[in-house]
């Protein structure tokens, strides 16, 4: 499996036995202004609440906040920390989200982490598995989540 994954491989049977269980919680990831600015440049969304700390001080947030899609994009790195690769999988691709909600803003300087629960692992056809994971992103020191999602992936076997 790709060296991106931080966990040892598990069999398909072992993976499917994880359905309904929390798979794991990632490490904390810093969302600082540098990361927000780089992301803003990449997606060409430079709304002041993201990139202008002085002007953002005047908002209800009191500072700049991360783009919701920046927080969402960190799901990949967070998932690689905790979700084990399935033995025999040659390719894993994002299939989308059935549900994605940005619940609370992530202020610049915050740390976030992902919490992952496998909710489905269904063979759709020979060599193709649909994996559904409930994921939430927590903000260190805050009660409300940054986001909650129902994330889908397709896993292909050789």
JSON list of C-alpha atoms in Angstrom, two decimals:
[
{"chain": "A", "resi": 1, "resn": "UNK", "atom": "CA", "xyz": [0.00, 0.00, 0.00]},
{"chain": "A", "resi": 2, "resn": "UNK", "atom": "CA", "xyz": [1.05, 3.60, -0.46]},
{"chain": "A", "resi": 3, "resn": "UNK", "atom": "CA", "xyz": [3.56, 4.96, 2.06]},
{"chain": "A", "resi": 4, "resn": "UNK", "atom": "CA", "xyz": [1.05, 7.72, 2.92]},
{"chain": "A", "resi": 5, "resn": "UNK", "atom": "CA", "xyz": [-0.82, 5.39, 5.27]},
{"chain": "A", "resi": 6, "resn": "UNK", "atom": "CA", "xyz": [0.42, 5.36, 8.85]},
{"chain": "A", "resi": 7, "resn": "UNK", "atom": "CA", "xyz": [-1.32, 2.15, 9.92]},
{"chain": "A", "resi": 8, "resn": "UNK", "atom": "CA", "xyz": [-0.49, -1.47, 9.01]},
{"chain": "A", "resi": 9, "resn": "UNK", "atom": "CA", "xyz": [-2.74, -3.15, 6.45]},
{"chain": "A", "resi": 10, "resn": "UNK", "atom": "CA", "xyz": [-5.74, -5.19, 7.54]},
{"chain": "A", "resi": 11, "resn": "UNK", "atom": "CA", "xyz": [-7.67, -7.85, 5.66]},
{"chain": "A", "resi": 12, "resn": "UNK", "atom": "CA", "xyz": [-10.99, -7.01, 4.05]},
{"chain": "A", "resi": 13, "resn": "UNK", "atom": "CA", "xyz": [-12.69, -9.20, 6.66]},
{"chain": "A", "resi": 14, "resn": "UNK", "atom": "CA", "xyz": [-10.99, -7.34, 9.52]},
{"chain": "A", "resi": 15, "resn": "UNK", "atom": "CA", "xyz": [-11.90, -4.00, 7.93]},
{"chain": "A", "resi": 16, "resn": "UNK", "atom": "CA", "xyz": [-15.55, -4.99, 7.64]},
{"chain": "A", "resi": 17, "resn": "UNK", "atom": "CA", "xyz": [-15.54, -6.08, 11.30]},
{"chain": "A", "resi": 18, "resn": "UNK", "atom": "CA", "xyz": [-14.76, -2.45, 12.19]},
{"chain": "A", "resi": 19, "resn": "UNK", "atom": "CA", "xyz": [-18.19, -1.31, 10.97]},
{"chain": "A", "resi": 20, "resn": "UNK", "atom": "CA", "xyz": [-19.92, 0.60, 13.74]},
{"chain": "A", "resi": 21, "resn": "UNK", "atom": "CA", "xyz": [-16.70, 1.21, 15.63]},
{"chain": "A", "resi": 22, "resn": "UNK", "atom": "CA", "xyz": [-14.62, 4.32, 16.05]},
{"chain": "A", "resi": 23, "resn": "UNK", "atom": "CA", "xyz": [-11.47, 3.58, 14.09]},
{"chain": "A", "resi": 24, "resn": "UNK", "atom": "CA", "xyz": [-9.42, 6.32, 15.63]},
{"chain": "A", "resi": 25, "resn": "UNK", "atom": "CA", "xyz": [-8.63, 9.94, 16.33]},
{"chain": "A", "resi": 26, "resn": "UNK", "atom": "CA", "xyz": [-5.91, 11.81, 14.46]},
{"chain": "A", "resi": 27, "resn": "UNK", "atom": "CA", "xyz": [-3.24, 14.01, 15.91]},
{"chain": "A", "resi": 28, "resn": "UNK", "atom": "CA", "xyz": [-3.82, 17.75, 16.26]},
{"chain": "A", "resi": 29, "resn": "UNK", "atom": "CA", "xyz": [-3.13, 19.89, 13.17]},
{"chain": "A", "resi": 30, "resn": "UNK", "atom": "CA", "xyz": [-2.37, 23.60, 13.37]},
{"chain": "A", "resi": 31, "resn": "UNK", "atom": "CA", "xyz": [-4.48, 25.96, 11.29]},
{"chain": "A", "resi": 32, "resn": "UNK", "atom": "CA", "xyz": [-2.30, 29.06, 11.30]},
{"chain": "A", "resi": 33, "resn": "UNK", "atom": "CA", "xyz": [-2.49, 32.17, 9.14]},
{"chain": "A", "resi": 34, "resn": "UNK", "atom": "CA", "xyz": [0.26, 30.93, 6.83]},
{"chain": "A", "resi": 35, "resn": "UNK", "atom": "CA", "xyz": [-1.76, 27.79, 6.02]},
{"chain": "A", "resi": 36, "resn": "UNK", "atom": "CA", "xyz": [-4.94, 29.84, 5.52]},
{"chain": "A", "resi": 37, "resn": "UNK", "atom": "CA", "xyz": [-3.13, 32.29, 3.21]},
{"chain": "A", "resi": 38, "resn": "UNK", "atom": "CA", "xyz": [-1.58, 29.49, 1.14]},
{"chain": "A", "resi": 39, "resn": "UNK", "atom": "CA", "xyz": [-4.96, 27.82, 0.77]},
{"chain": "A", "resi": 40, "resn": "UNK", "atom": "CA", "xyz": [-6.59, 31.14, -0.18]},
{"chain": "A", "resi": 41, "resn": "UNK", "atom": "CA", "xyz": [-3.98, 31.59, -2.92]},
{"chain": "A", "resi": 42, "resn": "UNK", "atom": "CA", "xyz": [-4.53, 28.09, -4.29]},
{"chain": "A", "resi": 43, "resn": "UNK", "atom": "CA", "xyz": [-8.32, 28.36, -4.49]},
{"chain": "A", "resi": 44, "resn": "UNK", "atom": "CA", "xyz": [-8.38, 32.10, -5.24]},
{"chain": "A", "resi": 45, "resn": "UNK", "atom": "CA", "xyz": [-10.75, 32.85, -2.36]},
{"chain": "A", "resi": 46, "resn": "UNK", "atom": "CA", "xyz": [-9.27, 35.80, -0.54]},
{"chain": "A", "resi": 47, "resn": "UNK", "atom": "CA", "xyz": [-12.36, 36.95, 1.34]},
{"chain": "A", "resi": 48, "resn": "UNK", "atom": "CA", "xyz": [-11.23, 39.25, 4.16]},
{"chain": "A", "resi": 49, "resn": "UNK", "atom": "CA", "xyz": [-12.46, 36.96, 6.94]},
{"chain": "A", "resi": 50, "resn": "UNK", "atom": "CA", "xyz": [-9.74, 34.55, 5.86]},
{"chain": "A", "resi": 51, "resn": "UNK", "atom": "CA", "xyz": [-6.80, 36.76, 4.91]},
{"chain": "A", "resi": 52, "resn": "UNK", "atom": "CA", "xyz": [-7.11, 40.19, 6.55]},
{"chain": "A", "resi": 53, "resn": "UNK", "atom": "CA", "xyz": [-6.43, 39.91, 10.31]},
{"chain": "A", "resi": 54, "resn": "UNK", "atom": "CA", "xyz": [-7.07, 43.61, 10.99]},
{"chain": "A", "resi": 55, "resn": "UNK", "atom": "CA", "xyz": [-10.44, 43.70, 9.27]},
{"chain": "A", "resi": 56, "resn": "UNK", "atom": "CA", "xyz": [-11.41, 40.27, 10.63]},
{"chain": "A", "resi": 57, "resn": "UNK", "atom": "CA", "xyz": [-10.92, 41.58, 14.20]},
{"chain": "A", "resi": 58, "resn": "UNK", "atom": "CA", "xyz": [-14.06, 43.65, 13.65]},
{"chain": "A", "resi": 59, "resn": "UNK", "atom": "CA", "xyz": [-16.21, 40.58, 12.96]},
{"chain": "A", "resi": 60, "resn": "UNK", "atom": "CA", "xyz": [-17.96, 38.27, 15.40]},
{"chain": "A", "resi": 61, "resn": "UNK", "atom": "CA", "xyz": [-15.05, 35.85, 14.90]},
{"chain": "A", "resi": 62, "resn": "UNK", "atom": "CA", "xyz": [-12.54, 38.36, 16.30]},
{"chain": "A", "resi": 63, "resn": "UNK", "atom": "CA", "xyz": [-9.81, 37.06, 13.98]},
{"chain": "A", "resi": 64, "resn": "UNK", "atom": "CA", "xyz": [-9.38, 35.36, 10.64]},
{"chain": "A", "resi": 65, "resn": "UNK", "atom": "CA", "xyz": [-10.96, 31.95, 10.14]},
{"chain": "A", "resi": 66, "resn": "UNK", "atom": "CA", "xyz": [-10.06, 29.00, 7.95]},
{"chain": "A", "resi": 67, "resn": "UNK", "atom": "CA", "xyz": [-12.05, 28.26, 4.84]},
{"chain": "A", "resi": 68, "resn": "UNK", "atom": "CA", "xyz": [-14.47, 25.42, 5.52]},
{"chain": "A", "resi": 69, "resn": "UNK", "atom": "CA", "xyz": [-13.00, 23.59, 2.55]},
{"chain": "A", "resi": 70, "resn": "UNK", "atom": "CA", "xyz": [-9.50, 23.94, 4.05]},
{"chain": "A", "resi": 71, "resn": "UNK", "atom": "CA", "xyz": [-10.70, 22.15, 7.17]},
{"chain": "A", "resi": 72, "resn": "UNK", "atom": "CA", "xyz": [-12.40, 19.53, 4.98]},
{"chain": "A", "resi": 73, "resn": "UNK", "atom": "CA", "xyz": [-9.25, 19.05, 2.90]},
{"chain": "A", "resi": 74, "resn": "UNK", "atom": "CA", "xyz": [-7.33, 18.02, 6.02]},
{"chain": "A", "resi": 75, "resn": "UNK", "atom": "CA", "xyz": [-9.54, 14.94, 6.31]},
{"chain": "A", "resi": 76, "resn": "UNK", "atom": "CA", "xyz": [-7.15, 13.13, 3.95]},
{"chain": "A", "resi": 77, "resn": "UNK", "atom": "CA", "xyz": [-4.04, 13.57, 6.09]},
{"chain": "A", "resi": 78, "resn": "UNK", "atom": "CA", "xyz": [-6.02, 12.92, 9.27]},
{"chain": "A", "resi": 79, "resn": "UNK", "atom": "CA", "xyz": [-7.51, 9.72, 7.86]},
{"chain": "A", "resi": 80, "resn": "UNK", "atom": "CA", "xyz": [-4.09, 8.43, 6.82]},
{"chain": "A", "resi": 81, "resn": "UNK", "atom": "CA", "xyz": [-3.05, 8.60, 10.46]},
{"chain": "A", "resi": 82, "resn": "UNK", "atom": "CA", "xyz": [-5.82, 6.35, 11.75]},
{"chain": "A", "resi": 83, "resn": "UNK", "atom": "CA", "xyz": [-7.64, 4.39, 9.03]},
{"chain": "A", "resi": 84, "resn": "UNK", "atom": "CA", "xyz": [-5.77, 1.21, 8.12]},
{"chain": "A", "resi": 85, "resn": "UNK", "atom": "CA", "xyz": [-5.27, 0.41, 4.45]},
{"chain": "A", "resi": 86, "resn": "UNK", "atom": "CA", "xyz": [-7.04, -2.74, 3.28]},
{"chain": "A", "resi": 87, "resn": "UNK", "atom": "CA", "xyz": [-4.75, -5.49, 2.03]},
{"chain": "A", "resi": 88, "resn": "UNK", "atom": "CA", "xyz": [-5.04, -6.04, -1.71]},
{"chain": "A", "resi": 89, "resn": "UNK", "atom": "CA", "xyz": [-6.40, -2.57, -2.47]},
{"chain": "A", "resi": 90, "resn": "UNK", "atom": "CA", "xyz": [-4.64, -1.11, -5.50]},
{"chain": "A", "resi": 91, "resn": "UNK", "atom": "CA", "xyz": [-6.42, 2.24, -5.51]},
{"chain": "A", "resi": 92, "resn": "UNK", "atom": "CA", "xyz": [-8.59, 4.26, -3.12]},
{"chain": "A", "resi": 93, "resn": "UNK", "atom": "CA", "xyz": [-10.51, 7.26, -4.44]},
{"chain": "A", "resi": 94, "resn": "UNK", "atom": "CA", "xyz": [-12.79, 9.85, -2.92]},
{"chain": "A", "resi": 95, "resn": "UNK", "atom": "CA", "xyz": [-16.38, 9.23, -3.91]},
{"chain": "A", "resi": 96, "resn": "UNK", "atom": "CA", "xyz": [-17.81, 12.29, -2.19]},
{"chain": "A", "resi": 97, "resn": "UNK", "atom": "CA", "xyz": [-19.99, 13.13, 0.77]},
{"chain": "A", "resi": 98, "resn": "UNK", "atom": "CA", "xyz": [-23.60, 12.29, 1.48]},
{"chain": "A", "resi": 99, "resn": "UNK", "atom": "CA", "xyz": [-23.56, 14.91, 4.22]},
{"chain": "A", "resi": 100, "resn": "UNK", "atom": "CA", "xyz": [-21.10, 17.66, 5.05]},
{"chain": "A", "resi": 101, "resn": "UNK", "atom": "CA", "xyz": [-21.75, 20.44, 7.54]},
{"chain": "A", "resi": 102, "resn": "UNK", "atom": "CA", "xyz": [-19.45, 23.27, 8.62]},
{"chain": "A", "resi": 103, "resn": "UNK", "atom": "CA", "xyz": [-20.64, 23.72, 12.19]},
{"chain": "A", "resi": 104, "resn": "UNK", "atom": "CA", "xyz": [-18.20, 26.16, 13.78]},
{"chain": "A", "resi": 105, "resn": "UNK", "atom": "CA", "xyz": [-15.52, 28.46, 12.40]},
{"chain": "A", "resi": 106, "resn": "UNK", "atom": "CA", "xyz": [-11.90, 27.46, 12.88]},
{"chain": "A", "resi": 107, "resn": "UNK", "atom": "CA", "xyz": [-10.03, 30.54, 14.04]},
{"chain": "A", "resi": 108, "resn": "UNK", "atom": "CA", "xyz": [-6.46, 31.14, 12.93]},
{"chain": "A", "resi": 109, "resn": "UNK", "atom": "CA", "xyz": [-4.07, 29.61, 15.44]},
{"chain": "A", "resi": 110, "resn": "UNK", "atom": "CA", "xyz": [-6.43, 26.75, 16.33]},
{"chain": "A", "resi": 111, "resn": "UNK", "atom": "CA", "xyz": [-5.61, 23.07, 16.32]},
{"chain": "A", "resi": 112, "resn": "UNK", "atom": "CA", "xyz": [-8.03, 20.54, 14.81]},
{"chain": "A", "resi": 113, "resn": "UNK", "atom": "CA", "xyz": [-8.22, 16.77, 14.75]},
{"chain": "A", "resi": 114, "resn": "UNK", "atom": "CA", "xyz": [-10.41, 14.18, 13.05]},
{"chain": "A", "resi": 115, "resn": "UNK", "atom": "CA", "xyz": [-12.47, 11.42, 14.65]},
{"chain": "A", "resi": 116, "resn": "UNK", "atom": "CA", "xyz": [-13.39, 8.52, 12.33]},
{"chain": "A", "resi": 117, "resn": "UNK", "atom": "CA", "xyz": [-16.07, 5.83, 12.61]},
{"chain": "A", "resi": 118, "resn": "UNK", "atom": "CA", "xyz": [-16.53, 3.24, 9.87]},
{"chain": "A", "resi": 119, "resn": "UNK", "atom": "CA", "xyz": [-20.26, 2.95, 9.13]},
{"chain": "A", "resi": 120, "resn": "UNK", "atom": "CA", "xyz": [-20.32, 0.88, 5.92]},
{"chain": "A", "resi": 121, "resn": "UNK", "atom": "CA", "xyz": [-18.07, -1.35, 3.83]},
{"chain": "A", "resi": 122, "resn": "UNK", "atom": "CA", "xyz": [-20.12, -2.82, 1.00]},
{"chain": "A", "resi": 123, "resn": "UNK", "atom": "CA", "xyz": [-18.88, -4.78, -1.99]},
{"chain": "A", "resi": 124, "resn": "UNK", "atom": "CA", "xyz": [-20.67, -3.11, -4.90]},
{"chain": "A", "resi": 125, "resn": "UNK", "atom": "CA", "xyz": [-19.27, -5.41, -7.54]},
{"chain": "A", "resi": 126, "resn": "UNK", "atom": "CA", "xyz": [-16.25, -7.72, -7.78]},
{"chain": "A", "resi": 127, "resn": "UNK", "atom": "CA", "xyz": [-13.13, -5.73, -7.00]},
{"chain": "A", "resi": 128, "resn": "UNK", "atom": "CA", "xyz": [-14.94, -2.60, -5.74]},
{"chain": "A", "resi": 129, "resn": "UNK", "atom": "CA", "xyz": [-15.77, -1.71, -2.14]},
{"chain": "A", "resi": 130, "resn": "UNK", "atom": "CA", "xyz": [-17.81, 1.30, -1.03]},
{"chain": "A", "resi": 131, "resn": "UNK", "atom": "CA", "xyz": [-16.52, 2.58, 2.31]},
{"chain": "A", "resi": 132, "resn": "UNK", "atom": "CA", "xyz": [-18.56, 5.08, 4.32]},
{"chain": "A", "resi": 133, "resn": "UNK", "atom": "CA", "xyz": [-16.99, 6.85, 7.28]},
{"chain": "A", "resi": 134, "resn": "UNK", "atom": "CA", "xyz": [-18.64, 9.21, 9.74]},
{"chain": "A", "resi": 135, "resn": "UNK", "atom": "CA", "xyz": [-16.08, 11.87, 10.50]},
{"chain": "A", "resi": 136, "resn": "UNK", "atom": "CA", "xyz": [-16.05, 14.85, 12.79]},
{"chain": "A", "resi": 137, "resn": "UNK", "atom": "CA", "xyz": [-13.40, 17.52, 13.17]},
{"chain": "A", "resi": 138, "resn": "UNK", "atom": "CA", "xyz": [-12.85, 18.82, 16.67]},
{"chain": "A", "resi": 139, "resn": "UNK", "atom": "CA", "xyz": [-11.33, 22.18, 17.58]},
{"chain": "A", "resi": 140, "resn": "UNK", "atom": "CA", "xyz": [-8.98, 22.00, 20.56]},
{"chain": "A", "resi": 141, "resn": "UNK", "atom": "CA", "xyz": [-10.52, 23.63, 23.61]},
{"chain": "A", "resi": 142, "resn": "UNK", "atom": "CA", "xyz": [-13.97, 24.09, 22.06]},
{"chain": "A", "resi": 143, "resn": "UNK", "atom": "CA", "xyz": [-17.17, 22.13, 22.65]},
{"chain": "A", "resi": 144, "resn": "UNK", "atom": "CA", "xyz": [-18.63, 22.52, 19.17]},
{"chain": "A", "resi": 145, "resn": "UNK", "atom": "CA", "xyz": [-17.27, 20.66, 16.17]},
{"chain": "A", "resi": 146, "resn": "UNK", "atom": "CA", "xyz": [-15.71, 22.38, 13.19]},
{"chain": "A", "resi": 147, "resn": "UNK", "atom": "CA", "xyz": [-17.42, 19.97, 10.81]},
{"chain": "A", "resi": 148, "resn": "UNK", "atom": "CA", "xyz": [-19.29, 16.71, 10.56]},
{"chain": "A", "resi": 149, "resn": "UNK", "atom": "CA", "xyz": [-19.43, 14.59, 7.43]},
{"chain": "A", "resi": 150, "resn": "UNK", "atom": "CA", "xyz": [-20.48, 11.28, 5.98]},
{"chain": "A", "resi": 151, "resn": "UNK", "atom": "CA", "xyz": [-17.48, 10.55, 3.73]},
{"chain": "A", "resi": 152, "resn": "UNK", "atom": "CA", "xyz": [-17.51, 7.99, 0.92]},
{"chain": "A", "resi": 153, "resn": "UNK", "atom": "CA", "xyz": [-14.57, 6.26, -0.72]},
{"chain": "A", "resi": 154, "resn": "UNK", "atom": "CA", "xyz": [-14.24, 3.55, -3.35]},
{"chain": "A", "resi": 155, "resn": "UNK", "atom": "CA", "xyz": [-11.57, 0.92, -2.83]},
{"chain": "A", "resi": 156, "resn": "UNK", "atom": "CA", "xyz": [-10.45, -1.13, -5.81]},
{"chain": "A", "resi": 157, "resn": "UNK", "atom": "CA", "xyz": [-8.85, -4.56, -5.56]},
{"chain": "A", "resi": 158, "resn": "UNK", "atom": "CA", "xyz": [-6.59, -6.20, -8.12]}
]
